[in-house]
Coordinates of C-alpha atoms in Angstrom, one line a residue:
M1 CA 13.8 16.6 -23.3
K2 CA 16.1 18.9 -21.5
M3 CA 20.0 18.4 -20.3
T4 CA 22.0 20.1 -18.3
K5 CA 25.6 19.5 -18.4
P6 CA 28.0 17.6 -16.3
L7 CA 29.2 18.6 -14.0
A8 CA 32.3 18.4 -10.8
V9 CA 29.7 19.4 -8.7
L10 CA 28.6 17.5 -5.1
L11 CA 25.5 17.8 -5.7
F12 CA 24.3 15.1 -3.5
C13 CA 25.4 16.7 -0.4
S14 CA 26.8 19.9 1.3
A15 CA 30.3 21.2 -0.3
G16 CA 32.8 19.1 1.4
A17 CA 30.3 16.9 3.6
A18 CA 30.9 13.6 1.1
M19 CA 34.8 12.6 0.5
G20 CA 36.4 9.9 -2.2
A21 CA 32.1 11.1 -4.1
E22 CA 32.0 12.1 -7.8
I23 CA 28.5 13.9 -9.1
T24 CA 27.8 14.2 -13.0
P25 CA 24.0 15.8 -13.2
L26 CA 22.3 13.9 -15.8
M27 CA 19.0 15.7 -16.0
S28 CA 17.0 18.1 -14.9
E29 CA 12.2 18.4 -16.1
A30 CA 9.9 19.9 -15.2
L31 CA 6.4 17.7 -14.9
V32 CA 4.4 20.8 -15.6
S33 CA 1.3 18.1 -17.1
L34 CA 1.3 16.8 -13.8
P35 CA -0.5 18.8 -10.5
D36 CA 1.6 20.7 -8.3
S37 CA 4.1 20.0 -11.5
P38 CA 7.2 18.7 -9.5
Q39 CA 10.2 18.5 -11.4
V40 CA 12.5 15.2 -11.8
K41 CA 16.7 14.8 -11.2
M42 CA 18.3 12.7 -12.2
L43 CA 22.4 12.2 -11.1
T44 CA 24.5 9.4 -10.6
V45 CA 27.6 9.4 -8.0
Q46 CA 30.9 7.5 -8.4
Y47 CA 31.7 6.9 -4.1
E48 CA 35.5 6.0 -5.1
P49 CA 37.1 3.2 -2.3
G50 CA 36.2 4.4 0.8
G51 CA 34.2 6.9 -0.4
M52 CA 30.9 8.6 1.8
S53 CA 28.2 11.3 1.9
A54 CA 27.2 13.2 5.8
P55 CA 24.3 12.1 7.4
H56 CA 21.5 14.4 5.2
R57 CA 17.5 14.9 4.3
H58 CA 16.0 15.5 0.9
N59 CA 12.8 17.6 -0.1
A60 CA 12.0 14.6 -2.7
H61 CA 11.2 11.5 -3.0
V62 CA 14.5 9.0 -3.8
F63 CA 14.9 6.8 -6.2
V64 CA 18.2 4.6 -6.6
Y65 CA 20.1 2.2 -8.7
V66 CA 23.7 1.0 -8.0
L67 CA 25.5 0.6 -11.2
N68 CA 29.0 -0.7 -10.3
G69 CA 29.9 -1.7 -6.8
K70 CA 29.0 -2.4 -3.6
V71 CA 27.1 0.7 -1.7
E72 CA 25.9 0.1 2.3
M73 CA 22.7 2.2 2.4
Q74 CA 20.6 3.1 5.8
V75 CA 18.0 5.6 6.9
E76 CA 16.8 6.3 10.5
G77 CA 15.5 3.4 12.1
G78 CA 16.3 1.6 9.5
D79 CA 19.1 -1.0 9.2
V80 CA 21.6 -1.3 7.2
V81 CA 22.0 -2.7 4.1
T82 CA 24.5 -3.5 1.7
L83 CA 23.6 -2.6 -2.7
E84 CA 25.3 -4.7 -5.5
A85 CA 25.0 -4.0 -8.5
G86 CA 20.9 -4.5 -10.0
H87 CA 19.7 -3.6 -7.1
T88 CA 17.1 -0.3 -6.0
F89 CA 16.9 1.7 -2.3
Y90 CA 14.3 4.2 -2.2
E91 CA 14.0 7.9 0.9
S92 CA 11.4 9.5 0.9
P93 CA 11.3 13.3 1.5
T94 CA 11.0 12.4 5.4
D95 CA 13.9 10.1 5.8
I96 CA 16.6 10.9 7.2
H97 CA 20.3 9.6 5.1
T98 CA 21.9 8.0 8.4
L99 CA 24.2 6.0 6.1
S100 CA 25.9 5.9 2.7
R101 CA 29.1 4.5 1.7
N102 CA 31.2 2.6 -1.1
A103 CA 31.5 -0.7 1.3
S104 CA 34.8 -1.3 -0.5
D105 CA 38.5 0.0 0.3
T106 CA 39.5 -0.9 -2.5
E107 CA 37.3 -0.5 -5.9
P108 CA 35.1 2.9 -6.5
A109 CA 30.5 2.2 -6.6
K110 CA 28.8 3.8 -8.6
F111 CA 25.4 4.3 -8.2
L112 CA 22.4 6.4 -10.6
V113 CA 19.8 9.0 -8.6
F114 CA 16.3 9.8 -9.4
F115 CA 15.1 12.8 -7.6
V116 CA 10.7 13.5 -7.4
K117 CA 10.8 16.8 -5.7
E118 CA 8.5 20.5 -5.7
A119 CA 9.8 22.6 -7.8
G120 CA 12.2 25.2 -6.3
A121 CA 13.3 23.1 -3.3
D122 CA 15.8 22.1 -2.9
T123 CA 17.4 18.5 -3.1
T124 CA 19.3 18.0 -0.3
I125 CA 20.1 19.5 3.3
P126 CA 22.8 18.4 5.0
L127 CA 22.4 17.8 9.1
D128 CA 25.4 20.0 9.9
N129 CA 24.4 23.2 10.0
S130 CA 27.8 24.7 9.3
A131 CA 28.0 23.0 5.8
S132 CA 27.3 25.5 2.8
M133 CA 24.9 23.7 -0.2
P134 CA 26.1 24.4 -3.5
A135 CA 23.9 26.8 -5.7
E136 CA 23.6 24.0 -8.5
T137 CA 21.8 21.1 -5.9
R138 CA 18.9 23.5 -6.3

């Protein structure tokens, strides 16, 4: 098992596109024994009170598990859902993630994110074309 170094970088969104969010990479592993050798990435996202991410999409199947606090999530065309500790959320590679924010203005919220993607593909694509992506997001 390969572990990545914890970094305080914004992997979830583009640089400057998240407010009050801390992202910590946990691991990245190529699944070479599977057809097309997909890659798995795992990280945590912690939103400070009122923290959020700008609209984006992922070149991945995305599985979210809320560790603590409450977060609001929505994909384009879907309902806004409020998730608490123990709740899960899924995004497909074609979903546009229109809403991702801490539901509280006073308490932090933290969730685990598990990506399954094509090896070498950028994980997160900002919808604002003027935003740049840090190299660590790839």
